Amino acid sequence: MFNYKKLISDIRFWLLLFFFLRLLTITLPPLEVSHNWRQTTVTMVARNFLEEDADILYPRIDFAGEKPGITGMEFPLLNYFVYLFSLVFGYAHWYGRLINLVISTIGLWYFYKLTRMFFGEKHAFYSAFLLLLSVWLTYSRKIMPDTFSMAFVCIGFYHVCNYLRGERGIFSLLLFLVFALAGVLSKLPSGYCLVFLIPLFIDKSALPTRKVLVSLMCVFILVLSGTYYFYWVPYLKTTFGVDHFFMGKSLSDGFTEIITHAGQALQKFYEAAFGYSGFILFIFGIIIAVVKKQKTILVVLILGLSSFLVIIFKGGFAFYHHTYYIIPFVPVMAICAAFTLTNIKQKAVLISVLCIFSLESIFSNFADFHINPEFESVASLESILDKYYKKTDLVLINSGNVPTPLYFTHRKGWIEYNERLSDKPYIESLKEKGLRCIVVTKNVFGKNIDLNYTIIYEDKDFKIYSL
């Protein structure tokens, strides 16, 4: 007889279920409302690896005008995976979605295994389930490195914990190095997780030689990541004259911005990360842990929050304006929230709470699995321009600071606000640099504007001026 209770109590069932559910519409181009601009900066770099230069240390963007577009950015590992995939199957916008979804799902499995080491089967199940349906639900299928990075860190931590506990040999240490380095390089804030090794170093049961080797690996990860972000990224910016990557504020400026906008910053915890029901579970988990003196959970919370505050203050304005900044801290919240669930004795209440949390998460994120209908026309820009211009011709688009429309032209050029399009001396200077046409987006990413140039194409969405 089929044992459905055993099935639904196995985290692998839920991981696979939501993996396949998120495959729906996965081939859509990156034109959803939330962070299409960040996704297209990933895809354009991947496409340039394929079409121009595959050197991973010299990533290229499209919106640097006549310049090569080489600039400093997050280490482009996800971009490079898209490039490698494209070598085999040819280029398509959506590969990054699938790659991120696969890696993030594997990372969730390792998060479950890691949590099970220290908190037991039930707590691990709830932690992984809550994390699965958190902000990770949608961001693990976006063409962005945030959950991708944290997934690698989770895999690495599982292996290093096995190594320190004496359950695995040197190969596990090497796996920690590979995966943790991949995670921290892909997204520097993920490096805050290294702080969770402190309790393992204090644990007297771990062999001193193993602690020393892990410490050396951590130093190597931090030195290599620091060299990339604090030497190589500025070098590329200075050498090639393209300022693209946000390196954060000073801690004092970021602290001031966060304190001044504390309500917006807190919203990332109680709305963006888990939804309201998940945040309530998180708060109750902390309270119960204090009452029951559950030291392990409190240590995870205190270490995680104290180190993550550095990320918050470095982000400043960016933290409370962009949802993805909270992603590295959500696993900590999941562990705390899961403690609430493990203390609910009434099965009906437990199921009700899980259903409320799940429904809130699914319905609040449903729109993110579809393209905004208003944005659909942007995907046609390449075919429109192909009728009049070569792929090497430079274009200017009135999309402000959003590169999404330019990416879909499959060309390089500039992105500006309407005010700059009306600046004739500025346009003349761009013509001298190779500008061939101006694309005016009338409804999305920009507003209609009439210019004193020859119109070669116009429809309800776009107007193209020839120069």
Tab-separated table of C-alpha atoms in Angstrom, residues 12-395:
chain	number	residue	atom	x	y	z
A	12	ARG	CA	13.148	15.403	-1.359
A	13	PHE	CA	9.513	15.170	-2.414
A	14	TRP	CA	9.006	18.904	-1.835
A	15	LEU	CA	12.291	19.870	-3.415
A	16	LEU	CA	11.455	17.912	-6.561
A	17	LEU	CA	7.832	19.074	-6.605
A	18	PHE	CA	8.762	22.736	-6.516
A	19	PHE	CA	11.660	22.157	-8.868
A	20	PHE	CA	9.295	20.870	-11.541
A	21	LEU	CA	6.645	23.495	-10.781
A	22	ARG	CA	9.219	26.219	-11.295
A	23	LEU	CA	10.125	24.755	-14.666
A	24	LEU	CA	6.805	26.139	-15.865
A	25	THR	CA	7.449	29.288	-17.954
A	26	ILE	CA	11.169	28.930	-17.316
A	27	THR	CA	11.937	29.499	-21.008
A	28	LEU	CA	10.449	32.991	-20.905
A	29	PRO	CA	12.917	35.842	-21.459
A	30	PRO	CA	13.959	37.908	-18.408
A	31	LEU	CA	11.140	40.426	-18.617
A	32	GLU	CA	9.281	39.927	-15.342
A	33	VAL	CA	8.702	43.070	-13.290
A	34	SER	CA	11.148	42.212	-10.531
A	35	HIS	CA	14.810	42.748	-11.427
A	36	ASN	CA	14.718	42.222	-15.171
A	37	TRP	CA	17.582	44.730	-15.294
A	38	ARG	CA	19.804	42.601	-13.053
A	39	GLN	CA	19.032	39.495	-15.040
A	40	THR	CA	19.889	41.090	-18.358
A	41	THR	CA	23.240	42.271	-17.007
A	42	VAL	CA	23.985	38.600	-16.345
A	43	THR	CA	22.763	37.382	-19.721
A	44	MET	CA	24.524	40.063	-21.744
A	45	VAL	CA	27.847	39.155	-20.128
A	46	ALA	CA	27.219	35.475	-20.899
A	47	ARG	CA	26.347	36.306	-24.498
A	48	ASN	CA	29.500	38.378	-24.845
A	49	PHE	CA	31.574	35.468	-23.538
A	50	LEU	CA	30.101	33.448	-26.395
A	51	GLU	CA	30.313	36.036	-29.156
A	52	GLU	CA	33.411	38.059	-28.276
A	53	ASP	CA	35.858	36.835	-25.645
A	54	ALA	CA	35.498	33.925	-23.220
A	55	ASP	CA	38.074	35.180	-20.696
A	56	ILE	CA	36.200	34.981	-17.379
A	57	LEU	CA	38.372	37.724	-15.871
A	58	TYR	CA	37.263	40.271	-18.474
A	59	PRO	CA	33.445	40.346	-18.448
A	60	ARG	CA	31.779	42.724	-20.910
A	61	ILE	CA	28.521	44.663	-20.686
A	62	ASP	CA	26.614	46.178	-23.614
A	63	PHE	CA	25.867	49.678	-22.298
A	64	ALA	CA	29.348	51.193	-22.386
A	65	GLY	CA	28.900	52.938	-25.720
A	66	GLU	CA	31.859	52.698	-28.052
A	67	LYS	CA	34.084	51.137	-25.366
A	68	PRO	CA	34.759	47.382	-25.209
A	69	GLY	CA	32.458	47.185	-22.185
A	70	ILE	CA	34.974	45.385	-19.971
A	71	THR	CA	34.232	46.236	-16.358
A	72	GLY	CA	34.442	45.005	-12.797
A	73	MET	CA	31.484	43.073	-11.431
A	74	GLU	CA	30.573	40.082	-9.303
A	75	PHE	CA	32.729	37.158	-10.311
A	76	PRO	CA	30.810	35.938	-13.392
A	77	LEU	CA	30.550	32.241	-12.549
A	78	LEU	CA	26.821	31.985	-13.301
A	79	ASN	CA	27.405	33.933	-16.511
A	80	TYR	CA	30.155	31.512	-17.455
A	81	PHE	CA	27.946	28.497	-16.825
A	82	VAL	CA	25.448	30.047	-19.249
A	83	TYR	CA	28.267	30.502	-21.749
A	84	LEU	CA	29.367	26.858	-21.414
A	85	PHE	CA	25.776	25.702	-21.819
A	86	SER	CA	25.502	27.878	-24.935
A	87	LEU	CA	28.593	26.291	-26.473
A	88	VAL	CA	26.691	23.006	-26.556
A	89	PHE	CA	23.111	24.084	-27.256
A	90	GLY	CA	23.415	27.534	-28.802
A	91	TYR	CA	22.500	30.724	-26.972
A	92	ALA	CA	19.108	31.318	-25.340
A	93	HIS	CA	18.002	33.845	-22.721
A	94	TRP	CA	16.661	31.342	-20.218
A	95	TYR	CA	19.615	29.013	-19.576
A	96	GLY	CA	20.585	31.005	-16.516
A	97	ARG	CA	17.181	30.332	-14.977
A	98	LEU	CA	17.592	26.581	-15.294
A	99	ILE	CA	21.189	26.564	-14.083
A	100	ASN	CA	20.311	28.650	-11.036
A	101	LEU	CA	17.284	26.485	-10.264
A	102	VAL	CA	19.316	23.266	-10.409
A	103	ILE	CA	22.157	24.605	-8.251
A	104	SER	CA	19.792	26.249	-5.756
A	105	THR	CA	17.745	23.064	-5.380
A	106	ILE	CA	20.890	21.034	-4.734
A	107	GLY	CA	21.935	23.698	-2.242
A	108	LEU	CA	18.616	23.330	-0.406
A	109	TRP	CA	19.199	19.589	-0.114
A	110	TYR	CA	22.604	20.214	1.427
A	111	PHE	CA	21.118	22.858	3.726
A	112	TYR	CA	18.722	20.181	4.939
A	113	LYS	CA	21.565	17.710	5.489
A	114	LEU	CA	23.636	20.364	7.250
A	115	THR	CA	20.783	21.366	9.556
A	116	ARG	CA	20.056	17.717	10.322
A	117	MET	CA	23.600	17.329	11.681
A	118	PHE	CA	22.960	19.786	14.491
A	119	PHE	CA	19.186	19.932	15.035
A	120	GLY	CA	17.774	16.573	14.009
A	121	GLU	CA	15.475	15.256	11.285
A	122	LYS	CA	12.278	17.148	12.110
A	123	HIS	CA	13.929	20.526	12.567
A	124	ALA	CA	15.919	20.045	9.361
A	125	PHE	CA	12.771	19.215	7.392
A	126	TYR	CA	10.953	22.335	8.557
A	127	SER	CA	14.005	24.533	8.031
A	128	ALA	CA	14.467	23.372	4.445
A	129	PHE	CA	10.731	23.578	3.711
A	130	LEU	CA	10.533	27.148	5.007
A	131	LEU	CA	13.644	28.160	3.083
A	132	LEU	CA	12.263	26.562	-0.075
A	133	LEU	CA	9.139	28.733	0.121
A	134	SER	CA	10.876	31.900	1.248
A	135	VAL	CA	12.269	34.578	-1.043
A	136	TRP	CA	14.322	31.690	-2.461
A	137	LEU	CA	11.190	30.415	-4.221
A	138	THR	CA	11.426	32.994	-6.984
A	139	TYR	CA	15.045	34.104	-6.814
A	140	SER	CA	16.262	30.555	-7.373
A	141	ARG	CA	14.848	30.732	-10.901
A	142	LYS	CA	16.006	34.223	-11.730
A	143	ILE	CA	19.152	34.765	-13.753
A	144	MET	CA	20.908	36.173	-10.703
A	145	PRO	CA	23.723	34.775	-8.526
A	146	ASP	CA	22.184	35.309	-5.067
A	147	THR	CA	20.686	31.898	-4.212
A	148	PHE	CA	23.203	30.335	-6.620
A	149	SER	CA	26.002	31.659	-4.422
A	150	MET	CA	24.393	30.637	-1.128
A	151	ALA	CA	23.730	27.152	-2.496
A	152	PHE	CA	27.448	26.643	-3.098
A	153	VAL	CA	28.210	27.903	0.407
A	154	CYS	CA	25.703	25.428	1.905
A	155	ILE	CA	27.308	22.570	-0.020
A	156	GLY	CA	30.749	23.646	1.130
A	157	PHE	CA	29.663	23.952	4.757
A	158	TYR	CA	28.194	20.470	4.766
A	159	HIS	CA	31.526	19.034	3.677
A	160	VAL	CA	33.636	21.071	6.102
A	161	CYS	CA	31.383	20.097	9.008
A	162	ASN	CA	31.865	16.447	8.103
A	163	TYR	CA	35.589	17.044	7.993
A	164	LEU	CA	35.788	18.820	11.349
A	165	ARG	CA	33.611	16.187	13.006
A	166	GLY	CA	36.042	13.528	11.810
A	167	GLU	CA	33.459	11.785	9.621
A	168	ARG	CA	35.236	12.452	6.316
A	169	GLY	CA	38.800	12.814	5.097
A	170	ILE	CA	40.829	15.370	3.201
A	171	PHE	CA	38.594	15.135	0.129
A	172	SER	CA	35.778	16.807	2.095
A	173	LEU	CA	38.126	19.657	2.947
A	174	LEU	CA	38.887	20.118	-0.741
A	175	LEU	CA	35.176	20.075	-1.547
A	176	PHE	CA	34.673	22.799	1.054
A	177	LEU	CA	37.358	24.878	-0.615
A	178	VAL	CA	35.886	24.467	-4.100
A	179	PHE	CA	32.249	25.103	-3.226
A	180	ALA	CA	32.730	27.798	-0.585
A	181	LEU	CA	35.134	29.657	-2.868
A	182	ALA	CA	32.649	29.430	-5.743
A	183	GLY	CA	29.924	30.811	-3.492
A	184	VAL	CA	31.885	33.681	-1.983
A	185	LEU	CA	33.389	34.694	-5.324
A	186	SER	CA	29.968	34.654	-6.987
A	187	LYS	CA	28.468	36.916	-4.334
A	188	LEU	CA	30.759	38.456	-1.730
A	189	PRO	CA	28.072	38.901	1.010
A	190	SER	CA	27.779	35.103	1.169
A	191	GLY	CA	31.191	35.156	2.810
A	192	TYR	CA	29.592	36.274	6.064
A	193	CYS	CA	28.619	32.611	6.553
A	194	LEU	CA	32.217	31.732	7.391
A	195	VAL	CA	31.487	33.108	10.861
A	196	PHE	CA	29.464	29.961	11.573
A	197	LEU	CA	32.713	27.994	11.715
A	198	ILE	CA	33.620	29.673	15.016
A	199	PRO	CA	31.596	27.269	17.217
A	200	LEU	CA	33.167	24.325	15.401
A	201	PHE	CA	36.630	25.704	16.077
A	202	ILE	CA	35.768	26.083	19.765
A	203	ASP	CA	34.497	22.500	19.935
A	204	LYS	CA	37.244	20.489	21.614
A	205	SER	CA	36.240	17.264	19.879
A	206	ALA	CA	37.599	18.490	16.539
A	207	LEU	CA	41.250	17.623	15.928
A	208	PRO	CA	43.601	20.646	16.130
A	209	THR	CA	45.279	19.768	12.840
A	210	ARG	CA	41.913	19.779	11.078
A	211	LYS	CA	41.058	23.157	12.585
A	212	VAL	CA	44.339	24.562	11.305
A	213	LEU	CA	43.752	23.215	7.793
A	214	VAL	CA	40.203	24.600	7.698
A	215	SER	CA	41.509	27.953	8.936
A	216	LEU	CA	44.062	28.000	6.129
A	217	MET	CA	41.354	27.215	3.596
A	218	CYS	CA	39.208	30.054	4.961
A	219	VAL	CA	42.141	32.450	4.712
A	220	PHE	CA	42.721	31.346	1.124
A	221	ILE	CA	39.033	31.890	0.270
A	222	LEU	CA	39.022	35.359	1.837
A	223	VAL	CA	42.335	36.399	0.280
A	224	LEU	CA	41.374	35.236	-3.210
A	225	SER	CA	37.884	36.761	-2.980
A	226	GLY	CA	39.288	39.966	-1.499
A	227	THR	CA	41.894	40.197	-4.248
A	228	TYR	CA	39.219	39.849	-6.898
A	229	TYR	CA	36.793	42.368	-5.409
A	230	PHE	CA	39.185	44.925	-3.937
A	231	TYR	CA	41.987	44.793	-6.481
A	232	TRP	CA	40.781	43.298	-9.764
A	233	VAL	CA	37.338	44.941	-9.903
A	234	PRO	CA	38.755	48.470	-9.323
A	235	TYR	CA	41.555	47.711	-11.793
A	236	LEU	CA	39.067	46.845	-14.545
A	237	LYS	CA	37.006	49.915	-13.731
A	238	THR	CA	40.030	52.221	-13.935
A	239	THR	CA	41.669	50.569	-16.930
A	240	PHE	CA	38.608	50.334	-19.173
A	241	GLY	CA	36.714	53.372	-17.902
A	242	VAL	CA	33.389	51.703	-17.104
A	243	ASP	CA	31.895	52.103	-13.627
A	244	HIS	CA	29.241	49.426	-13.202
A	245	PHE	CA	29.611	47.490	-9.950
A	246	PHE	CA	28.339	48.833	-6.603
A	247	MET	CA	30.992	48.182	-3.954
A	248	GLY	CA	28.892	49.431	-1.068
A	249	LYS	CA	28.876	52.504	1.134
A	250	SER	CA	31.163	53.344	4.002
A	251	LEU	CA	29.885	51.697	7.178
A	252	SER	CA	29.112	55.090	8.725
A	253	ASP	CA	27.116	56.319	5.716
A	254	GLY	CA	25.306	53.008	5.398
A	255	PHE	CA	24.511	52.974	9.114
A	256	THR	CA	23.011	56.466	8.857
A	257	GLU	CA	20.871	55.485	5.876
A	258	ILE	CA	19.620	52.309	7.564
A	259	ILE	CA	18.755	54.101	10.817
A	260	THR	CA	17.022	56.903	8.915
A	261	HIS	CA	14.971	54.355	6.958
A	262	ALA	CA	14.687	51.684	9.645
A	263	GLY	CA	11.091	50.873	8.731
A	264	GLN	CA	11.990	50.075	5.139
A	265	ALA	CA	15.010	48.051	6.236
A	266	LEU	CA	12.936	45.999	8.687
A	267	GLN	CA	10.395	45.362	5.945
A	268	LYS	CA	12.965	43.180	4.196
A	269	PHE	CA	12.822	40.843	7.207
A	270	TYR	CA	9.078	40.692	7.823
A	271	GLU	CA	7.800	40.916	4.251
A	272	ALA	CA	10.446	40.206	1.634
A	273	ALA	CA	12.278	37.321	3.296
A	274	PHE	CA	9.458	35.119	4.567
A	275	GLY	CA	6.186	36.958	4.332
A	276	TYR	CA	4.256	37.956	7.437
A	277	SER	CA	3.429	34.426	8.575
A	278	GLY	CA	7.034	33.304	8.203
A	279	PHE	CA	8.286	36.298	10.160
A	280	ILE	CA	5.874	35.506	12.999
A	281	LEU	CA	7.299	31.971	13.108
A	282	PHE	CA	10.792	33.466	13.175
A	283	ILE	CA	10.011	35.732	16.143
A	284	PHE	CA	8.277	32.958	18.073
A	285	GLY	CA	11.228	30.676	17.351
A	286	ILE	CA	13.586	33.165	18.983
A	287	ILE	CA	11.303	33.561	22.006
A	288	ILE	CA	10.961	29.800	22.486
A	289	ALA	CA	14.727	29.339	22.078
A	290	VAL	CA	15.340	31.920	24.820
A	291	VAL	CA	12.737	30.386	27.146
A	292	LYS	CA	14.010	26.845	26.572
A	293	LYS	CA	17.649	27.959	26.546
A	294	GLN	CA	18.286	26.379	23.160
A	295	LYS	CA	21.857	27.621	22.923
A	296	THR	CA	22.662	26.262	19.472
A	297	ILE	CA	19.857	28.219	17.802
A	298	LEU	CA	20.726	31.361	19.743
A	299	VAL	CA	24.391	31.051	18.773
A	300	VAL	CA	23.428	30.699	15.094
A	301	LEU	CA	21.157	33.744	15.378
A	302	ILE	CA	23.627	35.946	17.251
A	303	LEU	CA	26.594	35.057	15.045
A	304	GLY	CA	24.548	35.369	11.877
A	305	LEU	CA	22.853	38.654	12.726
A	306	SER	CA	25.946	40.350	14.125
A	307	SER	CA	28.001	39.535	11.027
A	308	PHE	CA	25.141	40.208	8.611
A	309	LEU	CA	24.781	43.713	10.062
A	310	VAL	CA	28.031	44.520	8.274
A	311	ILE	CA	26.356	43.574	4.974
A	312	ILE	CA	23.318	45.671	5.861
A	313	PHE	CA	25.367	48.755	6.710
A	314	LYS	CA	27.621	48.348	3.660
A	315	GLY	CA	24.525	48.190	1.495
A	316	GLY	CA	22.762	51.146	3.090
A	317	PHE	CA	20.205	52.494	0.614
A	318	ALA	CA	20.628	49.425	-1.606
A	319	PHE	CA	19.676	47.034	1.215
A	320	TYR	CA	16.221	48.459	1.793
A	321	HIS	CA	15.574	49.063	-1.906
A	322	HIS	CA	16.480	45.617	-3.243
A	323	THR	CA	14.949	42.386	-2.003
A	324	TYR	CA	17.890	40.181	-2.920
A	325	TYR	CA	20.127	41.683	-0.223
A	326	ILE	CA	18.246	39.713	2.456
A	327	ILE	CA	18.774	36.329	0.753
A	328	PRO	CA	21.994	35.300	2.585
A	329	PHE	CA	20.323	35.754	5.984
A	330	VAL	CA	17.144	33.810	5.228
A	331	PRO	CA	18.663	30.373	6.093
A	332	VAL	CA	19.261	31.683	9.629
A	333	MET	CA	15.661	32.860	9.796
A	334	ALA	CA	14.495	29.460	8.540
A	335	ILE	CA	16.350	27.645	11.318
A	336	CYS	CA	14.790	29.912	13.964
A	337	ALA	CA	11.300	29.720	12.451
A	338	ALA	CA	11.507	25.929	12.203
A	339	PHE	CA	12.035	25.760	15.962
A	340	THR	CA	8.522	27.156	16.385
A	341	LEU	CA	7.118	24.369	14.236
A	342	THR	CA	8.965	21.662	16.166
A	343	ASN	CA	7.257	22.904	19.328
A	344	ILE	CA	3.706	22.754	17.948
A	345	LYS	CA	2.266	19.519	19.335
A	346	GLN	CA	-1.202	19.627	17.788
A	347	LYS	CA	-1.004	18.153	14.291
A	348	ALA	CA	-4.001	20.124	12.997
A	349	VAL	CA	-2.463	23.396	14.150
A	350	LEU	CA	0.881	22.493	12.596
A	351	ILE	CA	-0.667	21.639	9.231
A	352	SER	CA	-2.737	24.830	9.313
A	353	VAL	CA	0.325	26.965	9.991
A	354	LEU	CA	2.268	25.314	7.168
A	355	CYS	CA	-0.648	25.794	4.772
A	356	ILE	CA	-0.997	29.477	5.667
A	357	PHE	CA	2.724	30.043	5.182
A	358	SER	CA	2.790	28.128	1.892
A	359	LEU	CA	-0.254	29.852	0.423
A	360	GLU	CA	1.023	33.294	1.370
A	361	SER	CA	4.355	32.565	-0.279
A	362	ILE	CA	2.913	31.074	-3.464
A	363	PHE	CA	0.267	33.736	-4.040
A	364	SER	CA	2.551	36.653	-3.202
A	365	ASN	CA	5.104	35.401	-5.743
A	366	PHE	CA	2.759	34.117	-8.447
A	367	ALA	CA	3.172	37.156	-10.696
A	368	ASP	CA	6.917	36.607	-10.803
A	369	PHE	CA	6.455	33.470	-12.895
A	370	HIS	CA	5.027	35.450	-15.799
A	371	ILE	CA	6.221	38.216	-18.055
A	372	ASN	CA	4.674	41.605	-17.531
A	373	PRO	CA	2.427	41.940	-20.632
A	374	GLU	CA	3.554	45.545	-21.028
A	375	PHE	CA	7.154	44.373	-21.420
A	376	GLU	CA	6.537	41.711	-24.085
A	377	SER	CA	7.140	44.091	-26.979
A	378	VAL	CA	10.738	44.677	-25.847
A	379	ALA	CA	11.657	41.155	-26.969
A	380	SER	CA	10.972	42.205	-30.585
A	381	LEU	CA	13.558	44.993	-30.673
A	382	GLU	CA	16.300	42.851	-32.190
A	383	SER	CA	14.192	41.739	-35.150
A	384	ILE	CA	13.013	45.307	-35.765
A	385	LEU	CA	16.523	46.745	-35.784
A	386	ASP	CA	17.828	43.884	-37.933
A	387	LYS	CA	15.788	45.315	-40.823
A	388	TYR	CA	17.776	48.547	-40.777
A	389	TYR	CA	21.083	48.055	-38.990
A	390	LYS	CA	23.950	45.641	-38.528
A	391	LYS	CA	24.665	43.974	-35.195
A	392	THR	CA	27.795	46.117	-34.882
A	393	ASP	CA	25.913	49.424	-35.158
A	394	LEU	CA	25.664	51.380	-31.909
A	395	VAL	CA	22.274	52.463	-30.562
